Each structure stands twice: as C-alpha cells, then as structure tokens.
Amino acid sequence: MAHAARRDVAGAIYGLILATSVIAVSRQYTQDAAVTAVTVVVTAAVFWLAHVYAGAAAIAIRKGHMPSRREVRGIVEEEWPLVQSGVLPTIILLLGPLGILADDTAQDAALAACLVELAAIGLMVGRAARARGILVALSCAISLSFGVVIVVLKVLVH
C-alpha cells in the first residue's frame, strides 16, 4: 500500500475506497470470501482498464493523435496503484477459502484492513506535508472517513 500511495496517492485512495465498497456490498449477498475476493479483483481490474482507456482517450483528444505504445505503457503504470492498493484486502479474503479464517471473519478483517490502510495513507499524507499533531490526525480522519461512510451506509441500507 505504501508503494502504491507513493506512486499515485489518488489511485491508492480510490482503489481502497473501491475495495471497501465492494467488500461491504458483497457481504450482504454472499458469505463466501472467495467470491468476494474475485469480485474485488475483477472490479478493480475493470476500473483500472477504464482509467487506462480514459487516459488514452485524453491523449487522443488533447494531442490529436492515437497514443503511442510508450504513452499507453505510461498510463498503465500510472494507474496501477488503483489495483495494487487492493492486494492486502484480497489476500485477507483468501484466508477464508484456505480455511485459515471463517469466511465472515475474513470479510470483516479485509474490510478492517481497508480502513486501516485508508488511515495510514492519511498519516503518510500528513507526514509528507510535514504537518504535526492535530493536522496529521485530521489528515488520517479525512482519509479514513471515506471508508467509514461506505461502511455506515451499508449498515443503514442493509
């Protein structure tokens, strides 16, 4: 997660919010952590490909030419943190089908990991900006709040 955030903090945050929402919503439809893991991976891949396509389309529109392989490769690498940030929650989800955790426990732990990672990114942002004290805490709280809103909304709707 730290590597993804250093490469593209926006993509890492977006990927974690995406993983949080997929896990929270999937939980109400299935108790199977393997299904949830596949859903997280497929959803992240679709959003990543959509971002790559949008980046290539932006080059075509702005520069008036189809993007070169080098430009597309750059977009692919630039957008990768969107997928990369969901690796830890996916690994945790896979502890369910491996029999290490019960499926519902794996889903809860993966959701918790998303929230911890969001808070950690807020901490990284605060420290990178050389903030201290309350400003670092505020940065953590803001980043964490995106995931918390998703979880609260899921609880209220379900």
Short mmCIF file of C-alpha atoms in Angstrom, two decimals:
data_model
loop_
_atom_site.label_atom_id
_atom_site.label_comp_id
_atom_site.label_asym_id
_atom_site.label_seq_id
_atom_site.Cartn_x
_atom_site.Cartn_y
_atom_site.Cartn_z
CA MET A 1 0.00 0.00 0.00
CA ALA A 2 2.79 2.45 0.87
CA HIS A 3 4.44 1.82 -2.50
CA ALA A 4 1.15 2.35 -4.31
CA ALA A 5 0.48 5.56 -2.38
CA ARG A 6 3.95 6.93 -3.16
CA ARG A 7 3.42 6.25 -6.89
CA ASP A 8 -0.13 7.62 -7.08
CA VAL A 9 -1.80 8.56 -3.83
CA ALA A 10 -5.07 9.40 -5.57
CA GLY A 11 -5.18 6.00 -7.25
CA ALA A 12 -4.33 4.22 -4.00
CA ILE A 13 -7.08 6.04 -2.12
CA TYR A 14 -9.57 5.44 -4.91
CA GLY A 15 -8.61 1.74 -5.07
CA LEU A 16 -9.10 1.34 -1.32
CA ILE A 17 -12.47 3.09 -1.39
CA LEU A 18 -13.45 0.81 -4.27
CA ALA A 19 -12.31 -2.32 -2.40
CA THR A 20 -14.12 -1.15 0.75
CA SER A 21 -17.37 -0.65 -1.13
CA VAL A 22 -17.12 -3.97 -2.98
CA ILE A 23 -16.42 -5.90 0.23
CA ALA A 24 -19.19 -4.11 2.15
CA VAL A 25 -21.78 -4.66 -0.58
CA SER A 26 -20.69 -8.21 -1.44
CA ARG A 27 -21.05 -9.18 2.20
CA GLN A 28 -24.80 -8.71 2.05
CA TYR A 29 -25.10 -11.02 -0.96
CA THR A 30 -22.62 -13.77 -0.11
CA GLN A 31 -20.79 -15.15 2.87
CA ASP A 32 -18.24 -16.75 0.52
CA ALA A 33 -14.96 -14.85 0.93
CA ALA A 34 -13.60 -16.37 -2.31
CA VAL A 35 -16.48 -14.85 -4.28
CA THR A 36 -15.84 -11.52 -2.58
CA ALA A 37 -12.11 -11.73 -3.40
CA VAL A 38 -12.85 -12.41 -7.08
CA THR A 39 -15.35 -9.54 -7.08
CA VAL A 40 -12.74 -7.15 -5.62
CA VAL A 41 -10.12 -8.19 -8.19
CA VAL A 42 -12.47 -8.07 -11.19
CA THR A 43 -13.97 -4.73 -10.15
CA ALA A 44 -10.52 -3.19 -9.59
CA ALA A 45 -9.36 -4.53 -12.97
CA VAL A 46 -12.39 -3.08 -14.76
CA PHE A 47 -11.90 0.34 -13.12
CA TRP A 48 -8.16 0.21 -13.85
CA LEU A 49 -8.80 -0.59 -17.53
CA ALA A 50 -11.39 2.19 -17.66
CA HIS A 51 -8.81 4.63 -16.27
CA VAL A 52 -6.24 3.42 -18.81
CA TYR A 53 -8.76 3.84 -21.63
CA ALA A 54 -9.75 7.29 -20.39
CA GLY A 55 -6.09 8.33 -20.22
CA ALA A 56 -5.52 7.10 -23.78
CA ALA A 57 -8.68 8.87 -24.94
CA ALA A 58 -7.48 12.08 -23.28
CA ILE A 59 -4.21 11.89 -25.24
CA ALA A 60 -6.13 11.37 -28.48
CA ILE A 61 -8.38 14.35 -27.80
CA ARG A 62 -5.76 16.73 -26.39
CA LYS A 63 -2.89 15.88 -28.72
CA GLY A 64 -4.86 14.92 -31.82
CA HIS A 65 -3.20 11.52 -32.31
CA MET A 66 -3.63 7.97 -31.13
CA PRO A 67 -1.41 7.34 -28.12
CA SER A 68 1.87 5.55 -28.75
CA ARG A 69 2.75 2.29 -27.04
CA ARG A 70 5.06 4.22 -24.76
CA GLU A 71 2.27 6.61 -23.76
CA VAL A 72 -0.13 3.72 -23.11
CA ARG A 73 2.52 1.87 -21.10
CA GLY A 74 2.98 5.04 -19.03
CA ILE A 75 -0.76 5.25 -18.36
CA VAL A 76 -0.90 1.54 -17.45
CA GLU A 77 1.88 2.01 -14.88
CA GLU A 78 0.50 5.30 -13.59
CA GLU A 79 -2.96 3.82 -12.93
CA TRP A 80 -1.69 0.53 -11.42
CA PRO A 81 -1.96 1.73 -7.77
CA LEU A 82 -5.75 1.57 -8.18
CA VAL A 83 -5.39 -2.24 -8.35
CA GLN A 84 -2.29 -2.52 -6.18
CA SER A 85 -3.95 -0.96 -3.15
CA GLY A 86 -6.48 -3.81 -3.01
CA VAL A 87 -3.87 -6.56 -2.72
CA LEU A 88 -3.83 -6.80 1.10
CA PRO A 89 -7.63 -6.97 1.46
CA THR A 90 -7.75 -9.60 -1.28
CA ILE A 91 -5.08 -11.70 0.43
CA ILE A 92 -7.03 -11.46 3.68
CA LEU A 93 -10.22 -12.51 1.89
CA LEU A 94 -8.44 -15.58 0.52
CA LEU A 95 -7.71 -16.73 4.09
CA GLY A 96 -11.38 -17.79 4.15
CA PRO A 97 -11.33 -20.34 1.35
CA LEU A 98 -7.91 -21.54 2.55
CA GLY A 99 -9.54 -22.47 5.85
CA ILE A 100 -7.34 -20.17 7.94
CA LEU A 101 -10.27 -17.90 8.85
CA ALA A 102 -14.02 -18.36 8.67
CA ASP A 103 -15.37 -16.63 5.57
CA ASP A 104 -17.28 -13.98 7.52
CA THR A 105 -14.20 -13.29 9.65
CA ALA A 106 -12.07 -12.95 6.50
CA GLN A 107 -14.57 -10.46 5.07
CA ASP A 108 -14.62 -8.44 8.30
CA ALA A 109 -10.80 -8.49 8.51
CA ALA A 110 -10.45 -7.40 4.87
CA LEU A 111 -12.86 -4.53 5.47
CA ALA A 112 -10.90 -3.53 8.58
CA ALA A 113 -7.66 -3.69 6.56
CA CYS A 114 -9.13 -1.28 4.01
CA LEU A 115 -9.99 1.17 6.79
CA VAL A 116 -6.55 0.85 8.41
CA GLU A 117 -4.88 1.40 5.04
CA LEU A 118 -7.01 4.49 4.39
CA ALA A 119 -5.97 5.90 7.78
CA ALA A 120 -2.33 5.01 7.04
CA ILE A 121 -2.47 6.92 3.76
CA GLY A 122 -3.83 9.91 5.67
CA LEU A 123 -0.89 9.60 8.04
CA MET A 124 1.55 9.40 5.11
CA VAL A 125 -0.01 12.49 3.55
CA GLY A 126 0.20 14.44 6.81
CA ARG A 127 3.81 13.47 7.37
CA ALA A 128 4.80 14.12 3.75
CA ALA A 129 3.34 17.62 4.15
CA ARG A 130 5.40 17.98 7.36
CA ALA A 131 2.24 18.54 9.35
CA ARG A 132 2.17 17.85 13.06
CA GLY A 133 -0.27 16.98 15.79
CA ILE A 134 -3.87 17.82 15.02
CA LEU A 135 -3.19 18.31 11.29
CA VAL A 136 -1.81 14.77 10.96
CA ALA A 137 -4.78 13.43 12.92
CA LEU A 138 -7.12 15.42 10.68
CA SER A 139 -5.44 14.01 7.56
CA CYS A 140 -5.92 10.46 8.93
CA ALA A 141 -9.53 11.18 9.85
CA ILE A 142 -10.39 12.60 6.45
CA SER A 143 -8.86 9.65 4.60
CA LEU A 144 -10.47 7.14 6.97
CA SER A 145 -13.85 8.87 6.71
CA PHE A 146 -14.28 7.82 3.08
CA GLY A 147 -14.27 4.16 4.07
CA VAL A 148 -16.31 4.72 7.22
CA VAL A 149 -19.05 6.43 5.21
CA ILE A 150 -19.23 3.39 2.92
CA VAL A 151 -19.49 1.00 5.89
CA VAL A 152 -22.11 3.14 7.69
CA LEU A 153 -24.15 3.46 4.51
CA LYS A 154 -24.04 -0.33 4.03
CA VAL A 155 -25.21 -0.84 7.62
CA LEU A 156 -28.04 1.68 7.23
CA VAL A 157 -29.23 0.23 3.92
CA HIS A 158 -28.90 -3.38 5.00
#
